[in-house]
XYZ file of C-alpha atoms in Angstrom:
603
model
C -73.555 -19.531 -124.427
C -71.790 -22.448 -124.327
C -69.995 -23.193 -121.117
C -66.204 -24.357 -120.884
C -65.699 -27.303 -117.984
C -62.457 -28.508 -116.442
C -62.599 -32.183 -115.055
C -60.379 -33.451 -112.384
C -61.306 -36.966 -111.996
C -64.103 -39.675 -112.972
C -65.206 -42.555 -110.903
C -67.920 -44.183 -109.549
C -69.180 -45.589 -106.118
C -71.900 -48.115 -104.962
C -73.337 -47.102 -102.109
C -74.252 -50.754 -100.583
C -73.050 -51.841 -97.223
C -70.214 -54.178 -97.833
C -68.479 -56.822 -95.510
C -65.004 -56.241 -96.599
C -62.896 -58.745 -94.466
C -62.221 -61.220 -91.444
C -58.996 -61.225 -90.168
C -57.559 -62.384 -86.481
C -61.057 -61.812 -85.166
C -61.514 -58.443 -86.668
C -64.443 -57.229 -88.852
C -64.776 -54.346 -91.435
C -67.758 -53.151 -93.094
C -68.498 -50.290 -95.653
C -71.477 -48.728 -95.982
C -72.987 -44.911 -96.816
C -73.304 -42.406 -94.471
C -76.878 -40.850 -93.210
C -78.229 -44.383 -93.132
C -81.747 -44.599 -91.157
C -81.521 -45.691 -87.697
C -82.144 -49.497 -87.472
C -80.643 -50.215 -91.035
C -78.633 -53.341 -91.362
C -75.022 -53.157 -91.737
C -73.960 -56.617 -91.644
C -74.689 -60.049 -89.650
C -72.147 -60.241 -86.757
C -73.068 -63.743 -85.838
C -72.890 -65.114 -89.434
C -69.263 -63.324 -90.283
C -68.112 -64.632 -87.002
C -69.647 -68.035 -87.065
C -71.670 -67.621 -83.882
C -74.663 -68.936 -82.644
C -77.433 -66.327 -82.453
C -78.512 -67.703 -79.131
C -75.014 -67.374 -77.471
C -75.314 -63.717 -77.975
C -77.699 -63.241 -74.929
C -75.886 -65.986 -73.111
C -72.481 -64.329 -73.607
C -73.767 -60.637 -72.899
C -72.825 -59.457 -76.445
C -72.655 -55.744 -76.793
C -71.154 -53.148 -78.972
C -68.381 -50.857 -77.314
C -66.549 -47.623 -78.664
C -62.873 -47.475 -79.015
C -61.819 -43.878 -77.671
C -65.055 -42.295 -77.865
C -68.267 -42.099 -75.709
C -70.767 -41.943 -78.619
C -71.660 -45.208 -80.223
C -73.178 -45.463 -83.757
C -74.082 -48.942 -84.156
C -75.595 -51.803 -82.005
C -76.050 -55.623 -82.359
C -79.432 -56.831 -82.616
C -79.048 -59.928 -79.806
C -82.039 -62.044 -81.695
C -80.471 -62.355 -85.009
C -76.751 -61.343 -84.841
C -77.407 -58.233 -87.182
C -75.004 -54.973 -86.758
C -77.750 -52.128 -86.972
C -77.316 -48.277 -87.222
C -77.959 -46.893 -83.777
C -77.486 -43.175 -84.244
C -76.957 -40.552 -87.402
C -73.819 -41.048 -89.261
C -72.653 -37.806 -90.848
C -69.196 -38.411 -92.506
C -68.675 -34.681 -92.767
C -69.042 -34.007 -89.326
C -66.850 -37.252 -88.332
C -64.100 -36.885 -90.658
C -64.281 -33.520 -92.055
C -62.207 -33.565 -95.239
C -60.199 -36.875 -94.711
C -60.427 -39.015 -97.794
C -60.991 -42.589 -95.284
C -63.534 -42.186 -92.642
C -63.206 -45.206 -90.086
C -65.057 -45.701 -86.889
C -63.662 -48.060 -84.538
C -66.031 -50.359 -82.444
C -65.374 -53.449 -80.446
C -67.817 -56.335 -80.237
C -67.487 -57.807 -76.596
C -68.659 -61.279 -75.570
C -68.265 -62.690 -72.098
C -67.909 -66.227 -70.209
C -65.300 -66.300 -71.584
C -63.906 -62.780 -72.403
C -63.994 -62.452 -76.167
C -62.955 -59.235 -78.186
C -63.600 -58.452 -81.961
C -62.756 -55.206 -83.471
C -65.178 -53.650 -85.844
C -64.137 -51.038 -88.672
C -66.786 -49.132 -89.845
C -65.918 -47.593 -93.223
C -68.022 -44.674 -93.824
C -68.695 -43.827 -97.445
C -69.491 -40.616 -98.489
C -72.976 -39.337 -100.267
C -73.457 -36.626 -102.251
C -75.231 -34.438 -99.663
C -73.124 -31.134 -99.723
C -73.012 -28.673 -102.623
C -69.832 -26.732 -103.994
C -69.346 -23.821 -101.810
C -66.911 -20.638 -102.512
C -65.485 -18.380 -99.860
C -67.106 -15.323 -100.986
C -70.476 -14.479 -102.856
C -68.339 -12.317 -105.184
C -64.809 -12.450 -106.091
C -63.269 -8.665 -106.767
C -60.114 -8.858 -108.952
C -58.561 -5.998 -110.263
C -56.311 -6.248 -113.405
C -54.405 -3.772 -114.956
C -55.180 -2.989 -118.635
C -51.330 -3.722 -119.692
C -51.732 -7.505 -118.676
C -50.878 -9.747 -121.740
C -52.580 -12.382 -123.226
C -52.038 -15.812 -121.342
C -51.888 -13.659 -117.825
C -53.125 -15.897 -115.116
C -54.941 -14.774 -112.011
C -55.516 -17.206 -109.103
C -59.277 -17.939 -107.952
C -59.528 -19.657 -104.694
C -60.854 -23.175 -105.411
C -64.645 -24.086 -104.136
C -64.907 -26.247 -100.974
C -67.272 -29.421 -100.887
C -67.290 -30.889 -97.582
C -68.071 -34.562 -99.658
C -64.867 -36.208 -100.547
C -64.048 -38.370 -103.538
C -66.154 -38.134 -107.117
C -68.905 -36.220 -104.815
C -66.220 -33.439 -104.019
C -65.669 -30.582 -106.900
C -64.759 -32.144 -109.961
C -65.162 -29.423 -112.588
C -65.709 -25.839 -113.212
C -67.292 -23.830 -115.896
C -67.016 -20.300 -116.868
C -70.022 -18.503 -118.716
C -68.670 -17.380 -122.052
C -67.309 -13.993 -122.701
C -64.791 -11.939 -124.577
C -61.945 -11.863 -122.249
C -61.163 -14.727 -120.007
C -61.022 -18.759 -120.033
C -60.529 -20.888 -117.190
C -57.494 -22.979 -116.598
C -56.704 -25.584 -114.002
C -53.185 -26.898 -112.467
C -53.635 -29.298 -109.843
C -55.853 -27.965 -107.427
C -55.270 -24.152 -108.280
C -57.989 -22.564 -110.708
C -56.793 -19.547 -112.451
C -58.631 -17.164 -114.794
C -56.262 -16.800 -117.961
C -56.835 -13.715 -119.884
C -57.467 -14.755 -123.536
C -57.982 -11.158 -124.908
C -56.303 -7.916 -123.677
C -58.162 -5.594 -121.667
C -58.937 -2.094 -122.590
C -59.818 -0.197 -119.857
C -61.219 2.809 -122.232
C -63.674 0.741 -123.621
C -64.556 -1.568 -120.717
C -63.731 -0.668 -116.883
C -65.537 -3.840 -115.067
C -66.475 -7.291 -116.175
C -68.577 -9.473 -114.389
C -67.937 -13.434 -114.759
C -69.919 -16.237 -113.483
C -68.027 -19.135 -112.208
C -69.836 -22.199 -111.597
C -68.198 -25.306 -109.352
C -69.717 -28.724 -110.182
C -69.548 -31.794 -108.070
C -69.200 -35.629 -109.684
C -72.178 -36.811 -107.447
C -75.416 -38.087 -108.665
C -77.659 -36.101 -108.760
C -75.063 -33.351 -109.664
C -74.894 -30.420 -107.390
C -73.349 -26.971 -107.973
C -72.339 -23.851 -106.753
C -71.644 -20.438 -108.343
C -69.847 -17.107 -107.727
C -69.549 -13.899 -109.468
C -66.034 -12.698 -110.283
C -65.923 -8.704 -110.703
C -62.946 -7.608 -112.447
C -61.913 -4.196 -112.169
C -59.383 -2.807 -114.700
C -56.792 -0.848 -113.498
C -53.356 0.503 -114.469
C -50.382 -2.331 -114.102
C -49.712 -3.991 -110.815
C -47.574 -6.305 -112.374
C -46.423 -8.539 -109.303
C -48.073 -10.833 -106.824
C -47.119 -11.234 -103.128
C -44.566 -13.958 -102.693
C -44.495 -16.083 -99.520
C -41.379 -16.889 -97.845
C -42.258 -20.559 -97.602
C -44.859 -22.893 -99.627
C -45.368 -24.420 -96.247
C -45.474 -23.162 -92.605
C -44.971 -25.996 -89.830
C -45.758 -25.472 -86.448
C -46.035 -27.669 -83.009
C -48.353 -26.540 -80.548
C -49.059 -27.917 -77.243
C -52.596 -28.624 -76.200
C -54.562 -25.993 -73.908
C -52.195 -23.413 -75.068
C -53.685 -19.960 -73.658
C -55.483 -17.620 -75.923
C -52.958 -15.079 -77.659
C -50.317 -17.741 -77.869
C -48.635 -17.092 -81.138
C -48.308 -20.096 -83.294
C -46.522 -19.233 -86.346
C -46.050 -16.110 -88.313
C -46.251 -16.194 -92.046
C -44.222 -13.433 -94.712
C -44.704 -12.460 -98.150
C -43.334 -9.858 -99.887
C -44.453 -7.979 -102.984
C -41.809 -6.364 -105.434
C -44.321 -3.239 -106.235
C -44.254 -0.202 -104.654
C -46.982 2.059 -102.837
C -50.513 0.717 -102.522
C -49.355 -2.001 -105.146
C -46.808 -3.465 -102.516
C -48.684 -3.251 -99.598
C -49.587 -6.699 -98.454
C -52.450 -7.707 -96.097
C -53.069 -11.451 -94.962
C -55.998 -13.716 -94.392
C -57.295 -17.216 -94.279
C -58.208 -19.017 -97.250
C -61.169 -21.203 -97.225
C -60.917 -23.139 -94.027
C -63.633 -24.897 -92.034
C -65.588 -23.107 -89.117
C -63.938 -25.148 -86.561
C -60.410 -23.393 -87.559
C -61.915 -19.878 -87.391
C -63.007 -20.269 -84.111
C -59.386 -21.545 -82.590
C -56.922 -19.296 -84.727
C -56.721 -15.826 -86.033
C -54.433 -13.984 -88.589
C -53.469 -10.595 -87.992
C -53.369 -8.978 -91.248
C -50.774 -6.692 -91.308
C -48.175 -8.839 -89.449
C -49.077 -12.270 -90.621
C -49.227 -13.412 -86.922
C -51.313 -16.853 -86.632
C -52.645 -16.601 -82.699
C -54.870 -18.999 -80.714
C -58.295 -17.458 -80.026
C -60.061 -20.819 -78.932
C -59.610 -23.987 -76.936
C -57.217 -26.234 -78.661
C -57.764 -29.950 -77.791
C -55.575 -32.938 -79.271
C -58.444 -35.363 -78.429
C -60.639 -33.401 -80.682
C -58.048 -32.892 -83.357
C -54.347 -33.599 -83.962
C -53.402 -31.330 -86.588
C -54.827 -28.633 -88.400
C -53.992 -27.465 -92.279
C -54.621 -23.787 -92.834
C -54.579 -21.885 -96.391
C -53.097 -18.632 -95.866
C -53.726 -16.004 -98.601
C -51.617 -12.854 -99.097
C -52.868 -9.992 -100.902
C -51.699 -6.612 -102.178
C -53.348 -3.502 -102.175
C -54.513 -3.643 -105.806
C -55.852 -7.072 -105.628
C -53.136 -9.913 -106.570
C -52.919 -12.392 -104.250
C -51.287 -15.897 -103.497
C -51.327 -18.742 -101.107
C -48.970 -20.689 -98.806
C -50.029 -23.608 -96.171
C -49.571 -23.578 -92.574
C -49.556 -27.048 -90.814
C -49.979 -26.943 -87.317
C -49.548 -29.990 -85.401
C -51.236 -30.531 -81.818
C -48.953 -32.277 -79.201
C -50.749 -34.277 -76.210
C -51.008 -32.941 -72.793
C -51.841 -34.806 -69.625
C -55.145 -33.200 -69.417
C -57.514 -36.409 -69.343
C -57.646 -38.643 -66.284
C -58.537 -42.346 -67.035
C -62.055 -43.393 -66.770
C -63.033 -46.586 -65.063
C -66.038 -48.262 -66.814
C -67.730 -51.541 -64.860
C -68.699 -53.309 -67.727
C -70.479 -56.331 -65.955
C -70.774 -57.540 -62.353
C -71.935 -60.737 -60.992
C -73.870 -59.788 -57.611
C -74.462 -61.017 -55.370
C -72.032 -63.886 -55.165
C -72.340 -67.221 -53.247
C -70.420 -67.470 -50.433
C -68.842 -70.970 -51.360
C -67.633 -69.134 -54.518
C -63.924 -70.482 -55.144
C -60.948 -68.507 -55.416
C -59.973 -67.553 -59.012
C -63.493 -66.741 -59.839
C -64.393 -64.073 -62.381
C -66.933 -62.124 -60.763
C -66.950 -58.535 -63.024
C -65.169 -57.221 -65.900
C -63.746 -53.454 -65.569
C -62.729 -51.338 -68.825
C -60.290 -48.380 -68.438
C -60.128 -45.692 -71.375
C -57.837 -42.704 -71.292
C -58.189 -40.076 -74.128
C -54.437 -39.018 -74.170
C -51.935 -40.693 -76.143
C -48.639 -42.488 -75.532
C -47.504 -42.457 -72.250
C -50.345 -40.237 -71.022
C -52.337 -43.101 -72.201
C -50.726 -46.060 -70.406
C -52.940 -46.893 -67.182
C -52.061 -48.955 -64.012
C -55.093 -50.100 -62.363
C -55.133 -51.255 -58.714
C -57.249 -52.404 -56.041
C -57.406 -51.525 -52.504
C -55.839 -54.083 -50.012
C -57.779 -56.220 -47.433
C -60.348 -57.332 -49.689
C -60.458 -61.026 -51.231
C -60.488 -59.746 -54.723
C -57.868 -59.154 -57.097
C -57.513 -57.614 -60.914
C -56.270 -59.903 -63.564
C -55.386 -57.627 -67.112
C -57.064 -59.158 -69.896
C -57.768 -58.015 -73.526
C -56.230 -54.901 -74.407
C -57.700 -52.180 -71.496
C -59.837 -54.807 -70.092
C -59.449 -56.076 -66.443
C -61.275 -59.294 -64.748
C -62.257 -59.006 -61.041
C -61.610 -62.034 -59.406
C -61.831 -63.735 -56.153
C -58.518 -64.566 -53.950
C -59.984 -66.377 -51.119
C -62.885 -67.917 -49.267
C -65.937 -65.830 -48.615
C -68.008 -66.328 -45.495
C -71.128 -64.095 -45.714
C -71.481 -64.764 -41.825
C -68.134 -62.689 -41.257
C -68.542 -60.097 -44.231
C -71.992 -59.830 -45.887
C -70.920 -56.844 -48.194
C -67.527 -55.461 -49.862
C -67.105 -51.898 -51.140
C -64.332 -52.391 -53.689
C -62.360 -49.375 -54.559
C -60.624 -49.485 -58.253
C -58.205 -46.857 -59.160
C -56.520 -46.287 -62.204
C -53.394 -43.896 -62.826
C -51.726 -42.976 -66.242
C -48.175 -42.399 -66.571
C -48.217 -38.780 -67.581
C -46.403 -36.186 -65.770
C -47.975 -35.128 -63.377
C -49.863 -38.385 -63.151
C -53.654 -38.202 -63.286
C -56.194 -40.684 -61.563
C -59.629 -41.609 -60.960
C -61.511 -44.212 -58.654
C -64.575 -46.354 -59.002
C -66.177 -48.317 -56.154
C -67.914 -51.454 -56.941
C -70.405 -52.888 -54.362
C -70.476 -56.641 -53.892
C -72.991 -58.374 -51.754
C -72.202 -62.088 -50.682
C -75.121 -64.500 -51.217
C -75.728 -66.915 -47.991
C -75.537 -70.735 -48.490
C -76.781 -73.171 -45.800
C -73.532 -73.765 -44.223
C -73.992 -73.560 -40.557
C -76.342 -75.967 -38.390
C -78.606 -74.510 -35.875
C -76.392 -74.248 -32.471
C -77.859 -74.729 -29.091
C -77.040 -72.179 -26.387
C -76.106 -74.778 -23.819
C -74.611 -78.473 -24.147
C -77.545 -79.795 -22.079
C -80.816 -78.571 -20.392
C -82.354 -79.767 -16.999
C -86.356 -78.886 -16.387
C -87.915 -79.490 -12.937
C -91.550 -80.138 -12.328
C -93.643 -81.444 -9.191
C -95.496 -84.139 -9.267
C -99.076 -84.407 -10.059
C -98.446 -80.964 -12.467
C -101.332 -80.075 -15.002
C -100.838 -80.854 -18.525
C -99.775 -78.551 -20.441
C -97.465 -76.777 -18.037
C -94.176 -75.519 -19.378
C -91.129 -77.344 -18.188
C -88.286 -75.210 -19.978
C -87.446 -73.423 -23.031
C -84.255 -74.336 -25.358
C -82.699 -72.047 -27.927
C -80.583 -72.699 -30.878
C -78.848 -69.948 -33.039
C -78.279 -70.516 -36.826
C -76.005 -67.391 -38.246
C -77.078 -67.993 -41.862
C -79.896 -65.942 -43.350
C -83.352 -65.818 -43.885
C -84.522 -69.804 -44.165
C -81.087 -70.900 -43.947
C -81.265 -69.145 -40.396
C -84.694 -70.255 -39.813
C -84.657 -72.639 -36.791
C -87.534 -75.318 -36.204
C -87.707 -77.538 -33.003
C -88.882 -80.954 -32.730
C -88.595 -84.068 -30.539
C -86.733 -86.796 -31.617
C -88.633 -90.412 -31.374
C -87.862 -92.174 -28.238
C -89.279 -94.260 -25.080
C -90.238 -93.217 -21.388
C -91.364 -96.234 -19.251
C -92.160 -98.189 -22.529
C -94.097 -95.263 -23.965
C -93.626 -92.928 -26.751
C -91.806 -89.734 -25.531
C -94.530 -87.460 -27.084
C -96.972 -88.658 -24.847
C -95.057 -87.198 -22.094
C -93.758 -83.886 -23.423
C -94.321 -81.694 -26.605
C -92.196 -78.931 -27.970
C -93.170 -75.783 -29.908
C -91.764 -75.727 -33.293
C -91.020 -71.976 -33.366
C -90.210 -71.021 -29.896
C -88.677 -74.083 -28.331
C -90.682 -74.183 -25.265
C -91.327 -77.804 -24.009
C -94.518 -78.510 -22.398
C -95.853 -81.492 -20.173
C -98.355 -83.576 -22.010
C -99.675 -85.571 -19.043
C -99.448 -85.131 -15.183
C -96.051 -87.103 -13.803
C -96.223 -89.198 -10.643
C -92.954 -89.348 -8.625
C -93.871 -92.783 -7.214
C -93.751 -93.912 -10.852
C -90.711 -92.343 -12.333
C -88.540 -89.602 -11.074
C -86.774 -88.499 -14.265
C -86.198 -89.063 -17.629
C -84.506 -87.886 -20.738
C -85.563 -86.613 -24.094
C -83.888 -85.638 -27.212
C -84.766 -82.045 -28.847
C -83.716 -81.400 -32.474
C -83.220 -77.915 -33.724
C -83.288 -77.980 -37.951
C -82.973 -74.933 -40.181
C -85.167 -74.223 -43.363
C -82.112 -74.633 -45.916
C -81.425 -76.956 -48.686
C -80.803 -79.432 -47.897
C -81.430 -78.719 -44.005
C -78.907 -78.934 -41.449
C -79.638 -79.902 -37.657
C -78.505 -80.527 -34.336
C -79.500 -82.176 -31.040
C -79.545 -81.489 -27.001
C -80.656 -83.760 -24.315
C -83.350 -82.365 -21.919
C -83.239 -84.113 -18.536
C -86.748 -83.907 -16.883
C -86.504 -84.415 -12.706
C -89.839 -84.968 -11.091
C -89.994 -83.906 -7.523
C -92.164 -85.075 -4.820
C -95.387 -83.840 -3.538
C -96.871 -85.320 -0.196
C -99.718 -87.034 -1.896
C -99.427 -90.361 -0.036
C -100.863 -91.600 3.707
C -98.558 -93.736 5.801
C -99.542 -97.441 5.395
C -99.520 -99.906 8.544
C -97.939 -102.978 7.408
C -97.845 -104.724 10.955
C -99.593 -106.062 12.523
C -102.088 -106.242 9.514
C -105.528 -105.059 10.137
C -107.948 -107.620 9.531
C -110.788 -105.748 8.307
C -111.668 -103.738 10.870
C -109.982 -101.191 12.999
C -108.779 -103.268 16.052
C -105.996 -105.399 16.336
C -105.427 -107.833 19.573
C -102.066 -108.466 21.192
C -101.976 -111.106 24.040
C -100.060 -109.871 26.854
C -99.147 -112.171 29.673
C -100.244 -111.627 33.053
C -97.056 -111.352 34.615
C -95.729 -108.878 32.330
C -93.834 -106.084 34.176
C -94.170 -102.674 33.112
C -92.061 -101.604 30.168
C -92.064 -105.092 28.796
C -92.524 -105.074 24.939
C -96.008 -105.855 23.884
C -95.924 -105.450 20.110
C -94.200 -103.724 17.154
C -96.094 -101.356 14.613
C -94.324 -101.238 11.011
C -95.456 -98.539 8.608
C -94.748 -97.373 5.230
C -95.151 -93.983 3.132
C -94.715 -94.080 -0.691
C -93.301 -90.573 -0.700
C -89.993 -89.577 -0.230
C -87.766 -87.137 1.713
C -89.446 -85.830 4.529
C -92.871 -86.329 3.060
C -92.053 -90.214 4.281
C -90.628 -89.425 7.512
C -93.141 -91.120 10.249
C -93.915 -90.874 13.919
C -96.144 -92.836 15.849
C -98.481 -92.139 18.884
C -101.154 -93.968 20.503
C -104.372 -91.679 19.883
C -106.583 -93.312 22.569
C -105.748 -96.013 25.320
C -107.319 -97.470 28.299
């Protein structure tokens, strides 16, 4: 049998990724849903005029706008924008005609932000569906030719040309199909005769306009009755209500009402939802008798801001009419701001100048209007501050000179507070380490050192130890000791003493002779291992003490090669007369040079 078709609209789409326009740094791409992961959407580097080599250097990345899920990514090697996750237009945008995902391209050093709009085009991946497997209609046999009976339209999750475009009704003796806007009506083309036929089965087919074309069918079961000639009439065509998110279960949202001029069972009106998506059924219910629409699930403004629900009123014998309930969800401050650390230079050199950017912070709040306005602050006392940047980005910059030797690590707490009532806040702690530079020379513990050693010491004996401290880190704080060039009695100082480069212990290289020199000075240098190295010097005074290692020497009378000396004494000399004087010296000093005389043997 031939089928009768009703066509709503004809159009065609070309599902190829399409770069739309660039304006004020914004990019827009159009491409079909369900593209494979890794598919190329467009080339960001080419469209923005960027060198592909700069993408890695400037830490290019794709950030989402108001969502935790990222559907695309950037290939840093060639600048291509690629699909990173499955994109299902119906899951993301449901029945909206336009489906746009907002992403952002973030470049650093300097910070640069480009908004990316991804226009998701529909593909024909859903078949038309009718609410029920069978539609039961009861029609009075007194119905006149031309009587119309509303049939709930089919639903197709696709949009545009891929949505339901036409209907066909299998040829029969009594009915034809008519369309008025979105309303599908079964039109009585030939009067019914209950005595001839009490039941009629009609096959209704809904077809979309996709390629290949998809369809869905339903059986319309018509029961022929005696007259019920009035369908329920709603008091309003559209019911509007406002509902705060997080409203408790059993909250009455709105009450719909319809009346039927018939009496008895013909005027007994019951209510139900028309075709609605499954998510609506999980959040709202309707009382079949009273028409009250109540909350039965979680209402979240951040998930859906409004609901459009088709409501059906049916009388006892099957006549029905439809109205629409539009429920607007109002925002409640139920989301605390989220602080995201996007980049961080860590560690930072201690010679970093004030005003240097060391990190980038991004703050997101899923609420709306004032509930979404966020103020960011940082704790006092740390040499850092937050500087507002593009949109909801902040730069973490230094405010003063850093000194690793005073503070080597900072725990910076960043607090974000929204302007809701009451306000909500959250914090994030960022740990920053200060990298050492060689800015401190070694410093000796004493301004000068003195060493005391007895003459005739053994070579290699320890004279003293010098110690220098360097507060820098690792090689910058590693101290090496050495002697500065110099002379002692015309000979290099290194021929007299040496210093241990690691410990600073000074050793005697030779045996000292007090009778040759009693003291001398050497210069010791302490140098660190930094680049360039820093150093300082100290003077070490070495004092040689005397040892009684020299015998007295008689100078007069001078011996003449034998042990006897002769003095002439006059015969008339009296007792106590001066016979001679003995003069002796001792090369030692102090008590070691004190002399006493005595006659060992005399006649």
